[in-house]
Amino acid sequence: MKVRVGQVLYYVPTLLDKIDAHTNLEEGAQVKVINVHGCPPANTMGHCYVGDTLHGKFIGMVCTNSLHTKAEYIQYMKAQIAQKESQ
């Protein structure tokens, strides 16, 4: 997924972010994409830096595929609920 600086997204970690986490984010956390001075810009090699949604305070680096729009996150949660109900 291509992300834009300033975009507010939801974090659902991919396998890479689960194994080699550079943050302490929990699944479903709302984050803002930021650029950090002196570091590669967002989308470089499929990664970006994220910060808190209020002030943009630095949290860490994540895979861009771990970030989802609100609509995508709602769809993901509905699928998770349906899967649990079918068990």
CSV table of C-alpha atoms in Angstrom, one decimal:
chain,number,residue,atom,x,y,z
A,1,MET,CA,0.0,0.0,0.0
A,2,LYS,CA,1.2,3.5,-0.8
A,3,VAL,CA,0.8,5.9,2.1
A,4,ARG,CA,1.0,9.7,2.3
A,5,VAL,CA,2.5,11.8,5.0
A,6,GLY,CA,-0.2,13.1,7.3
A,7,GLN,CA,-2.6,10.2,6.5
A,8,VAL,CA,-4.3,8.6,9.6
A,9,LEU,CA,-4.4,4.9,9.3
A,10,TYR,CA,-5.0,1.7,11.4
A,11,TYR,CA,-2.3,-0.7,12.3
A,12,VAL,CA,-2.8,-4.4,11.6
A,13,PRO,CA,0.7,-6.0,11.7
A,14,THR,CA,1.9,-8.2,8.8
A,15,LEU,CA,4.1,-11.2,9.6
A,16,LEU,CA,7.3,-9.1,9.2
A,17,ASP,CA,6.0,-6.5,11.8
A,18,LYS,CA,5.0,-9.4,14.1
A,19,ILE,CA,8.4,-11.0,14.0
A,20,ASP,CA,10.7,-8.0,13.8
A,21,ALA,CA,8.6,-5.3,15.5
A,22,HIS,CA,10.2,-1.8,15.7
A,23,THR,CA,7.3,-0.4,17.8
A,24,ASN,CA,5.1,-1.4,20.7
A,25,LEU,CA,1.9,-0.8,18.7
A,26,GLU,CA,-1.1,-3.0,19.3
A,27,GLU,CA,-3.3,-4.3,16.5
A,28,GLY,CA,-6.0,-1.7,15.7
A,29,ALA,CA,-3.9,1.3,16.8
A,30,GLN,CA,-4.6,4.5,15.0
A,31,VAL,CA,-1.4,6.2,13.7
A,32,LYS,CA,-0.3,9.1,11.5
A,33,VAL,CA,2.3,8.7,8.7
A,34,ILE,CA,5.2,11.1,9.3
A,35,ASN,CA,8.6,11.8,7.8
A,36,VAL,CA,11.6,12.0,10.1
A,37,HIS,CA,14.4,14.5,9.3
A,38,GLY,CA,17.4,12.8,8.0
A,39,CYS,CA,15.6,9.5,7.3
A,40,PRO,CA,14.2,8.0,4.1
A,41,PRO,CA,10.8,9.3,3.1
A,42,ALA,CA,7.6,7.3,3.5
A,43,ASN,CA,7.2,4.3,1.1
A,44,THR,CA,10.9,3.7,0.8
A,45,MET,CA,11.4,-0.1,0.5
A,46,GLY,CA,7.8,-0.6,1.7
A,47,HIS,CA,8.3,1.1,5.1
A,48,CYS,CA,7.3,4.3,6.7
A,49,TYR,CA,7.5,6.1,10.1
A,50,VAL,CA,4.4,6.6,12.2
A,51,GLY,CA,3.5,8.9,15.0
A,52,ASP,CA,0.6,9.5,17.3
A,53,THR,CA,-2.5,11.1,15.7
A,54,LEU,CA,-2.7,14.1,17.9
A,55,HIS,CA,0.8,15.6,17.7
A,56,GLY,CA,2.6,13.3,15.3
A,57,LYS,CA,5.1,12.3,18.0
A,58,PHE,CA,7.4,9.6,16.7
A,59,ILE,CA,6.4,6.0,17.5
A,60,GLY,CA,8.5,3.9,15.1
A,61,MET,CA,8.9,2.3,11.7
A,62,VAL,CA,6.3,-0.1,10.2
A,63,CYS,CA,5.7,-1.9,6.9
A,64,THR,CA,3.3,0.1,4.7
A,65,ASN,CA,1.3,-3.1,4.2
A,66,SER,CA,0.5,-3.1,8.0
A,67,LEU,CA,-1.4,0.2,7.6
A,68,HIS,CA,-5.1,0.2,6.5
A,69,THR,CA,-7.7,2.9,5.9
A,70,LYS,CA,-10.8,3.0,8.1
A,71,ALA,CA,-12.9,1.2,5.6
A,72,GLU,CA,-10.4,-1.5,5.1
A,73,TYR,CA,-10.0,-1.9,8.9
A,74,ILE,CA,-13.8,-2.2,9.4
A,75,GLN,CA,-14.0,-4.8,6.7
A,76,TYR,CA,-11.1,-6.7,8.4
A,77,MET,CA,-12.9,-6.6,11.8
A,78,LYS,CA,-16.1,-7.9,10.3
A,79,ALA,CA,-14.2,-10.8,8.7
A,80,GLN,CA,-12.6,-11.5,12.1
A,81,ILE,CA,-16.0,-11.5,13.8
A,82,ALA,CA,-17.6,-13.7,11.2
A,83,GLN,CA,-14.7,-16.2,11.5
A,84,LYS,CA,-15.1,-16.4,15.3
A,85,GLU,CA,-18.8,-16.8,15.1
A,86,SER,CA,-18.5,-19.7,12.6
A,87,GLN,CA,-16.3,-21.7,15.1
